Amino acid sequence: MENQSETILVVEDDRNILDAIERKLTKEGFKVIKAMNGKEALEKFYAHQPNLVLLDLMLPLVDGKEILKEIRSQYDTPIIVVTAREEEVDRILGLELGADDYITKPFSLPELVARVRAVLRRTYGMKKTVGERRLVCDDIALDLRGHELRVNNRSYLLPKKQFELLRILMSRAGEVLTREYLLNEIWGADYYGDKRTLDVHIKWLRDKIEPNPNEPKYILTVRGVGYKFNGDVRKE
């Protein structure tokens, strides 16, 4: 995601609406990934790790509600739901589905952009860190205030859990951190989901920071135990 702040996955089965949203968001400076059905939406979510998902609930192949539930069961990526039914709003935003916001059809494109920017600000812009502002190792710099990761000339806006995982690893560089510790710290002690979600997040981080993700230099696996960050990290 070189020199690109936010990637948005837009899931909409109406080609005209999808193309209009893509043109508007691209004009506003976002990178847009498109999907027209539920199966494609999940594939592209896992492949591209978007910063936000704009999700129409009425989709072919896999229902939008099922997509929302699957993403929310493992990830905290912000999701804005598009619905034509006002009566669904309480369920969409409540505990049952847990979307971050909603917009009802028909909607204006400026209103949609405003909702997207507001959710991104709430998700990535609220956390402030007193004291150190960055963790730096070689060409890797993690901004503790804005969740931004810079590697050489590339810039990534990290979702919350990727940010927390890399922050913990870098702040305790050289220490072997167990899988149980990392899962508890990031997903919580009451997390009973797929334990492999940690490995998936490690892979996503390696894809960003490693010169060769298949032969990691920085995020090392300690077989049977967990992971450690290898490198001299300084705080700025």
PDB file of C-alpha atoms in Angstrom:
ATOM      1  CA  MET A   1       0.000   0.000   0.000  1.00  0.00           C
ATOM      2  CA  GLU A   2       2.715   2.416  -1.037  1.00  0.00           C
ATOM      3  CA  ASN A   3       2.064   6.070  -0.168  1.00  0.00           C
ATOM      4  CA  GLN A   4      -1.569   5.259   0.434  1.00  0.00           C
ATOM      5  CA  SER A   5      -3.236   6.060   3.713  1.00  0.00           C
ATOM      6  CA  GLU A   6      -6.363   3.938   3.760  1.00  0.00           C
ATOM      7  CA  THR A   7      -7.624   0.949   1.814  1.00  0.00           C
ATOM      8  CA  ILE A   8     -11.387   0.443   1.675  1.00  0.00           C
ATOM      9  CA  LEU A   9     -13.110  -2.773   0.665  1.00  0.00           C
ATOM     10  CA  VAL A  10     -16.435  -1.913  -0.985  1.00  0.00           C
ATOM     11  CA  VAL A  11     -18.903  -4.801  -1.155  1.00  0.00           C
ATOM     12  CA  GLU A  12     -21.894  -4.063  -3.392  1.00  0.00           C
ATOM     13  CA  ASP A  13     -23.693  -6.242  -5.938  1.00  0.00           C
ATOM     14  CA  ASP A  14     -25.055  -3.347  -8.014  1.00  0.00           C
ATOM     15  CA  ARG A  15     -22.354  -2.569 -10.588  1.00  0.00           C
ATOM     16  CA  ASN A  16     -23.489   1.031 -11.146  1.00  0.00           C
ATOM     17  CA  ILE A  17     -23.485   1.850  -7.419  1.00  0.00           C
ATOM     18  CA  LEU A  18     -20.170   0.039  -6.928  1.00  0.00           C
ATOM     19  CA  ASP A  19     -18.483   1.966  -9.735  1.00  0.00           C
ATOM     20  CA  ALA A  20     -19.874   5.295  -8.514  1.00  0.00           C
ATOM     21  CA  ILE A  21     -18.587   4.651  -4.981  1.00  0.00           C
ATOM     22  CA  GLU A  22     -15.196   3.611  -6.341  1.00  0.00           C
ATOM     23  CA  ARG A  23     -14.867   6.796  -8.422  1.00  0.00           C
ATOM     24  CA  LYS A  24     -15.808   9.029  -5.492  1.00  0.00           C
ATOM     25  CA  LEU A  25     -13.566   7.333  -2.915  1.00  0.00           C
ATOM     26  CA  THR A  26     -10.637   7.202  -5.345  1.00  0.00           C
ATOM     27  CA  LYS A  27     -11.076  10.915  -6.058  1.00  0.00           C
ATOM     28  CA  GLU A  28     -10.969  11.526  -2.285  1.00  0.00           C
ATOM     29  CA  GLY A  29      -7.590   9.779  -2.053  1.00  0.00           C
ATOM     30  CA  PHE A  30      -8.568   6.279  -0.899  1.00  0.00           C
ATOM     31  CA  LYS A  31      -7.459   2.981  -2.374  1.00  0.00           C
ATOM     32  CA  VAL A  32     -10.535   0.925  -3.276  1.00  0.00           C
ATOM     33  CA  ILE A  33     -10.886  -2.860  -3.447  1.00  0.00           C
ATOM     34  CA  LYS A  34     -14.185  -4.057  -4.948  1.00  0.00           C
ATOM     35  CA  ALA A  35     -16.303  -7.163  -4.415  1.00  0.00           C
ATOM     36  CA  MET A  36     -19.734  -7.997  -5.841  1.00  0.00           C
ATOM     37  CA  ASN A  37     -20.740 -11.003  -3.747  1.00  0.00           C
ATOM     38  CA  GLY A  38     -20.157 -12.407  -0.290  1.00  0.00           C
ATOM     39  CA  LYS A  39     -17.650 -15.085  -1.272  1.00  0.00           C
ATOM     40  CA  GLU A  40     -15.494 -12.582  -3.149  1.00  0.00           C
ATOM     41  CA  ALA A  41     -15.781 -10.142  -0.242  1.00  0.00           C
ATOM     42  CA  LEU A  42     -14.280 -12.581   2.270  1.00  0.00           C
ATOM     43  CA  GLU A  43     -11.502 -13.597  -0.121  1.00  0.00           C
ATOM     44  CA  LYS A  44     -10.522  -9.971  -0.710  1.00  0.00           C
ATOM     45  CA  PHE A  45     -10.803  -9.063   2.963  1.00  0.00           C
ATOM     46  CA  TYR A  46      -8.263 -11.725   3.938  1.00  0.00           C
ATOM     47  CA  ALA A  47      -6.012 -10.940   0.963  1.00  0.00           C
ATOM     48  CA  HIS A  48      -5.906  -7.147   1.272  1.00  0.00           C
ATOM     49  CA  GLN A  49      -6.434  -6.427   4.992  1.00  0.00           C
ATOM     50  CA  PRO A  50      -8.423  -3.223   4.367  1.00  0.00           C
ATOM     51  CA  ASN A  51      -8.577  -0.366   6.854  1.00  0.00           C
ATOM     52  CA  LEU A  52     -12.377  -0.222   6.497  1.00  0.00           C
ATOM     53  CA  VAL A  53     -15.156  -2.294   4.941  1.00  0.00           C
ATOM     54  CA  LEU A  54     -18.218  -0.740   3.303  1.00  0.00           C
ATOM     55  CA  LEU A  55     -20.688  -3.620   3.253  1.00  0.00           C
ATOM     56  CA  ASP A  56     -24.089  -3.955   1.600  1.00  0.00           C
ATOM     57  CA  LEU A  57     -26.173  -6.456   3.556  1.00  0.00           C
ATOM     58  CA  MET A  58     -28.104  -7.842   0.573  1.00  0.00           C
ATOM     59  CA  LEU A  59     -25.565  -9.958  -1.300  1.00  0.00           C
ATOM     60  CA  PRO A  60     -25.533 -13.144  -3.389  1.00  0.00           C
ATOM     61  CA  LEU A  61     -23.670 -16.339  -2.364  1.00  0.00           C
ATOM     62  CA  VAL A  62     -22.934 -15.269   1.234  1.00  0.00           C
ATOM     63  CA  ASP A  63     -25.309 -12.946   3.077  1.00  0.00           C
ATOM     64  CA  GLY A  64     -23.875  -9.619   4.245  1.00  0.00           C
ATOM     65  CA  LYS A  65     -24.852 -10.361   7.847  1.00  0.00           C
ATOM     66  CA  GLU A  66     -22.770 -13.546   7.764  1.00  0.00           C
ATOM     67  CA  ILE A  67     -19.783 -11.636   6.419  1.00  0.00           C
ATOM     68  CA  LEU A  68     -20.156  -9.083   9.192  1.00  0.00           C
ATOM     69  CA  LYS A  69     -20.339 -11.798  11.832  1.00  0.00           C
ATOM     70  CA  GLU A  70     -17.304 -13.648  10.458  1.00  0.00           C
ATOM     71  CA  ILE A  71     -15.119 -10.551  10.284  1.00  0.00           C
ATOM     72  CA  ARG A  72     -16.233  -9.310  13.684  1.00  0.00           C
ATOM     73  CA  SER A  73     -15.576 -12.690  15.329  1.00  0.00           C
ATOM     74  CA  GLN A  74     -11.830 -12.337  14.718  1.00  0.00           C
ATOM     75  CA  TYR A  75     -10.997  -8.798  13.623  1.00  0.00           C
ATOM     76  CA  ASP A  76     -11.767  -5.253  14.725  1.00  0.00           C
ATOM     77  CA  THR A  77     -11.586  -3.734  11.248  1.00  0.00           C
ATOM     78  CA  PRO A  78     -14.221  -0.956  11.130  1.00  0.00           C
ATOM     79  CA  ILE A  79     -17.321  -1.810   9.113  1.00  0.00           C
ATOM     80  CA  ILE A  80     -19.955   0.541   7.711  1.00  0.00           C
ATOM     81  CA  VAL A  81     -23.103  -1.275   6.665  1.00  0.00           C
ATOM     82  CA  VAL A  82     -25.296  -0.176   3.764  1.00  0.00           C
ATOM     83  CA  THR A  83     -28.939  -1.109   4.235  1.00  0.00           C
ATOM     84  CA  ALA A  84     -32.256  -0.248   2.639  1.00  0.00           C
ATOM     85  CA  ARG A  85     -34.170  -1.179   5.809  1.00  0.00           C
ATOM     86  CA  GLU A  86     -34.217   1.390   8.598  1.00  0.00           C
ATOM     87  CA  GLU A  87     -35.685  -1.152  11.007  1.00  0.00           C
ATOM     88  CA  GLU A  88     -32.449  -3.200  10.842  1.00  0.00           C
ATOM     89  CA  VAL A  89     -30.344  -0.402  12.302  1.00  0.00           C
ATOM     90  CA  ASP A  90     -30.561  -1.436  15.979  1.00  0.00           C
ATOM     91  CA  ARG A  91     -29.452  -4.975  15.171  1.00  0.00           C
ATOM     92  CA  ILE A  92     -26.686  -3.755  12.860  1.00  0.00           C
ATOM     93  CA  LEU A  93     -25.136  -1.492  15.466  1.00  0.00           C
ATOM     94  CA  GLY A  94     -25.935  -3.633  18.501  1.00  0.00           C
ATOM     95  CA  LEU A  95     -24.276  -6.662  20.014  1.00  0.00           C
ATOM     96  CA  GLU A  96     -25.822  -9.046  17.537  1.00  0.00           C
ATOM     97  CA  LEU A  97     -23.856  -7.753  14.538  1.00  0.00           C
ATOM     98  CA  GLY A  98     -21.612  -4.996  15.859  1.00  0.00           C
ATOM     99  CA  ALA A  99     -21.095  -2.702  12.866  1.00  0.00           C
ATOM    100  CA  ASP A 100     -19.370   0.623  13.502  1.00  0.00           C
ATOM    101  CA  ASP A 101     -21.853   2.715  11.526  1.00  0.00           C
ATOM    102  CA  TYR A 102     -24.530   2.445   8.865  1.00  0.00           C
ATOM    103  CA  ILE A 103     -25.913   4.379   5.942  1.00  0.00           C
ATOM    104  CA  THR A 104     -29.328   3.811   4.390  1.00  0.00           C
ATOM    105  CA  LYS A 105     -30.164   3.728   0.710  1.00  0.00           C
ATOM    106  CA  PRO A 106     -30.552   5.983  -1.132  1.00  0.00           C
ATOM    107  CA  PHE A 107     -27.558   8.022   0.039  1.00  0.00           C
ATOM    108  CA  SER A 108     -25.430  10.825  -1.352  1.00  0.00           C
ATOM    109  CA  LEU A 109     -21.782  10.202  -2.114  1.00  0.00           C
ATOM    110  CA  PRO A 110     -20.606  13.212  -0.037  1.00  0.00           C
ATOM    111  CA  GLU A 111     -22.512  11.797   2.947  1.00  0.00           C
ATOM    112  CA  LEU A 112     -20.864   8.412   2.391  1.00  0.00           C
ATOM    113  CA  VAL A 113     -17.391   9.976   2.326  1.00  0.00           C
ATOM    114  CA  ALA A 114     -18.168  11.898   5.523  1.00  0.00           C
ATOM    115  CA  ARG A 115     -19.207   8.668   7.272  1.00  0.00           C
ATOM    116  CA  VAL A 116     -16.066   6.891   6.074  1.00  0.00           C
ATOM    117  CA  ARG A 117     -13.786   9.671   7.305  1.00  0.00           C
ATOM    118  CA  ALA A 118     -15.577   9.850  10.671  1.00  0.00           C
ATOM    119  CA  VAL A 119     -15.233   6.108  11.318  1.00  0.00           C
ATOM    120  CA  LEU A 120     -11.573   6.133  10.279  1.00  0.00           C
ATOM    121  CA  ARG A 121     -10.901   9.043  12.653  1.00  0.00           C
ATOM    122  CA  ARG A 122     -12.620   7.244  15.526  1.00  0.00           C
ATOM    123  CA  THR A 123     -10.776   4.002  14.849  1.00  0.00           C
ATOM    124  CA  TYR A 124      -7.266   5.148  14.060  1.00  0.00           C
ATOM    125  CA  GLY A 125      -7.055   8.705  15.284  1.00  0.00           C
ATOM    126  CA  MET A 126      -8.130   8.541  18.926  1.00  0.00           C
ATOM    127  CA  LYS A 127      -5.183   6.770  20.491  1.00  0.00           C
ATOM    128  CA  LYS A 128      -2.516   9.130  21.837  1.00  0.00           C
ATOM    129  CA  THR A 129       0.709   8.032  23.459  1.00  0.00           C
ATOM    130  CA  VAL A 130       2.486  10.120  26.068  1.00  0.00           C
ATOM    131  CA  GLY A 131       6.281   9.969  26.011  1.00  0.00           C
ATOM    132  CA  GLU A 132       7.714   7.955  23.138  1.00  0.00           C
ATOM    133  CA  ARG A 133       6.265   8.701  19.734  1.00  0.00           C
ATOM    134  CA  ARG A 134       7.972   6.057  17.599  1.00  0.00           C
ATOM    135  CA  LEU A 135       9.642   2.678  17.805  1.00  0.00           C
ATOM    136  CA  VAL A 136      12.448   2.444  15.257  1.00  0.00           C
ATOM    137  CA  CYS A 137      14.567  -0.474  14.039  1.00  0.00           C
ATOM    138  CA  ASP A 138      16.670  -0.114  10.891  1.00  0.00           C
ATOM    139  CA  ASP A 139      14.249   1.095   8.177  1.00  0.00           C
ATOM    140  CA  ILE A 140      11.153   0.211  10.248  1.00  0.00           C
ATOM    141  CA  ALA A 141       9.381   3.015  12.129  1.00  0.00           C
ATOM    142  CA  LEU A 142       6.141   2.488  14.074  1.00  0.00           C
ATOM    143  CA  ASP A 143       4.262   5.686  14.916  1.00  0.00           C
ATOM    144  CA  LEU A 144       2.681   5.131  18.343  1.00  0.00           C
ATOM    145  CA  ARG A 145       0.217   7.982  17.927  1.00  0.00           C
ATOM    146  CA  GLY A 146      -1.222   7.402  14.509  1.00  0.00           C
ATOM    147  CA  HIS A 147      -0.890   3.618  14.026  1.00  0.00           C
ATOM    148  CA  GLU A 148       1.269   4.331  10.980  1.00  0.00           C
ATOM    149  CA  LEU A 149       4.032   1.958   9.970  1.00  0.00           C
ATOM    150  CA  ARG A 150       6.813   3.137   7.670  1.00  0.00           C
ATOM    151  CA  VAL A 151       9.166   0.687   5.991  1.00  0.00           C
ATOM    152  CA  ASN A 152      11.697   2.275   3.643  1.00  0.00           C
ATOM    153  CA  ASN A 153       9.534   4.459   1.373  1.00  0.00           C
ATOM    154  CA  ARG A 154       6.295   2.597   2.040  1.00  0.00           C
ATOM    155  CA  SER A 155       3.605   3.679   4.475  1.00  0.00           C
ATOM    156  CA  TYR A 156       0.845   1.566   6.049  1.00  0.00           C
ATOM    157  CA  LEU A 157      -2.014   2.533   8.336  1.00  0.00           C
ATOM    158  CA  LEU A 158      -2.289  -0.502  10.601  1.00  0.00           C
ATOM    159  CA  PRO A 159      -5.558  -1.896  11.943  1.00  0.00           C
ATOM    160  CA  LYS A 160      -5.702  -1.986  15.743  1.00  0.00           C
ATOM    161  CA  LYS A 161      -4.653  -5.568  16.320  1.00  0.00           C
ATOM    162  CA  GLN A 162      -1.760  -5.487  13.856  1.00  0.00           C
ATOM    163  CA  PHE A 163      -0.600  -2.262  15.499  1.00  0.00           C
ATOM    164  CA  GLU A 164      -0.815  -3.683  19.029  1.00  0.00           C
ATOM    165  CA  LEU A 165       0.953  -6.878  18.011  1.00  0.00           C
ATOM    166  CA  LEU A 166       3.864  -5.062  16.400  1.00  0.00           C
ATOM    167  CA  ARG A 167       4.036  -2.531  19.243  1.00  0.00           C
ATOM    168  CA  ILE A 168       4.334  -5.292  21.859  1.00  0.00           C
ATOM    169  CA  LEU A 169       6.901  -7.239  19.834  1.00  0.00           C
ATOM    170  CA  MET A 170       9.079  -4.181  19.161  1.00  0.00           C
ATOM    171  CA  SER A 171       8.813  -2.768  22.675  1.00  0.00           C
ATOM    172  CA  ARG A 172      10.038  -6.098  24.060  1.00  0.00           C
ATOM    173  CA  ALA A 173      12.609  -6.826  21.354  1.00  0.00           C
ATOM    174  CA  GLY A 174      14.782  -9.832  22.086  1.00  0.00           C
ATOM    175  CA  GLU A 175      12.255 -11.414  24.446  1.00  0.00           C
ATOM    176  CA  VAL A 176      10.434 -14.611  23.543  1.00  0.00           C
ATOM    177  CA  LEU A 177       6.711 -13.905  23.926  1.00  0.00           C
ATOM    178  CA  THR A 178       4.441 -16.918  24.207  1.00  0.00           C
ATOM    179  CA  ARG A 179       1.417 -17.393  21.994  1.00  0.00           C
ATOM    180  CA  GLU A 180      -0.785 -17.383  25.102  1.00  0.00           C
ATOM    181  CA  TYR A 181       0.644 -14.065  26.267  1.00  0.00           C
ATOM    182  CA  LEU A 182       0.131 -12.402  22.883  1.00  0.00           C
ATOM    183  CA  LEU A 183      -3.408 -13.747  22.504  1.00  0.00           C
ATOM    184  CA  ASN A 184      -4.340 -12.566  26.010  1.00  0.00           C
ATOM    185  CA  GLU A 185      -2.767  -9.147  25.550  1.00  0.00           C
ATOM    186  CA  ILE A 186      -4.321  -8.428  22.170  1.00  0.00           C
ATOM    187  CA  TRP A 187      -7.505 -10.478  21.934  1.00  0.00           C
ATOM    188  CA  GLY A 188      -8.268 -10.714  25.661  1.00  0.00           C
ATOM    189  CA  ALA A 189      -8.324 -13.549  28.165  1.00  0.00           C
ATOM    190  CA  ASP A 190     -11.884 -14.473  27.173  1.00  0.00           C
ATOM    191  CA  TYR A 191     -11.034 -14.993  23.498  1.00  0.00           C
ATOM    192  CA  TYR A 192     -12.105 -18.458  22.354  1.00  0.00           C
ATOM    193  CA  GLY A 193     -11.786 -18.014  18.597  1.00  0.00           C
ATOM    194  CA  ASP A 194      -9.366 -19.645  16.185  1.00  0.00           C
ATOM    195  CA  LYS A 195      -5.880 -19.522  17.738  1.00  0.00           C
ATOM    196  CA  ARG A 196      -4.426 -19.375  14.244  1.00  0.00           C
ATOM    197  CA  THR A 197      -5.591 -15.770  13.968  1.00  0.00           C
ATOM    198  CA  LEU A 198      -2.306 -14.834  15.699  1.00  0.00           C
ATOM    199  CA  ASP A 199      -0.322 -16.575  12.958  1.00  0.00           C
ATOM    200  CA  VAL A 200      -2.351 -14.769  10.301  1.00  0.00           C
ATOM    201  CA  HIS A 201      -1.571 -11.396  11.881  1.00  0.00           C
ATOM    202  CA  ILE A 202       2.117 -12.323  12.126  1.00  0.00           C
ATOM    203  CA  LYS A 203       2.096 -13.184   8.416  1.00  0.00           C
ATOM    204  CA  TRP A 204       0.477  -9.845   7.561  1.00  0.00           C
ATOM    205  CA  LEU A 205       3.138  -7.979   9.541  1.00  0.00           C
ATOM    206  CA  ARG A 206       5.957  -9.982   7.954  1.00  0.00           C
ATOM    207  CA  ASP A 207       4.581  -9.159   4.518  1.00  0.00           C
ATOM    208  CA  LYS A 208       4.992  -5.487   5.415  1.00  0.00           C
ATOM    209  CA  ILE A 209       8.321  -5.331   7.250  1.00  0.00           C
ATOM    210  CA  GLU A 210      10.418  -8.270   6.099  1.00  0.00           C
ATOM    211  CA  PRO A 211      12.753  -8.008   3.067  1.00  0.00           C
ATOM    212  CA  ASN A 212      11.841 -11.662   2.458  1.00  0.00           C
ATOM    213  CA  PRO A 213       8.726 -12.770   4.395  1.00  0.00           C
ATOM    214  CA  ASN A 214       9.606 -16.426   3.747  1.00  0.00           C
ATOM    215  CA  GLU A 215      12.905 -15.992   5.598  1.00  0.00           C
ATOM    216  CA  PRO A 216      12.056 -13.580   8.429  1.00  0.00           C
ATOM    217  CA  LYS A 217      14.791 -11.338   9.773  1.00  0.00           C
ATOM    218  CA  TYR A 218      12.780  -9.379  12.343  1.00  0.00           C
ATOM    219  CA  ILE A 219       9.740 -11.365  13.526  1.00  0.00           C
ATOM    220  CA  LEU A 220      11.070 -14.790  14.403  1.00  0.00           C
ATOM    221  CA  THR A 221       9.125 -17.923  15.272  1.00  0.00           C
ATOM    222  CA  VAL A 222      10.274 -19.715  18.402  1.00  0.00           C
ATOM    223  CA  ARG A 223       8.947 -23.174  17.672  1.00  0.00           C
ATOM    224  CA  GLY A 224       6.555 -24.522  20.257  1.00  0.00           C
ATOM    225  CA  VAL A 225       6.620 -21.283  22.256  1.00  0.00           C
ATOM    226  CA  GLY A 226       5.740 -18.110  20.366  1.00  0.00           C
ATOM    227  CA  TYR A 227       7.469 -15.198  18.668  1.00  0.00           C
ATOM    228  CA  LYS A 228      10.176 -12.605  19.248  1.00  0.00           C
ATOM    229  CA  PHE A 229      11.300  -9.415  17.555  1.00  0.00           C
ATOM    230  CA  ASN A 230      14.920  -9.579  16.483  1.00  0.00           C
ATOM    231  CA  GLY A 231      16.705  -6.239  16.207  1.00  0.00           C
ATOM    232  CA  ASP A 232      17.904  -3.170  18.051  1.00  0.00           C
ATOM    233  CA  VAL A 233      14.813  -1.056  18.720  1.00  0.00           C
ATOM    234  CA  ARG A 234      15.107   2.524  19.902  1.00  0.00           C
ATOM    235  CA  LYS A 235      12.386   4.759  21.265  1.00  0.00           C
ATOM    236  CA  GLU A 236      12.008   8.292  19.952  1.00  0.00           C
TER     237      GLU A 236
END
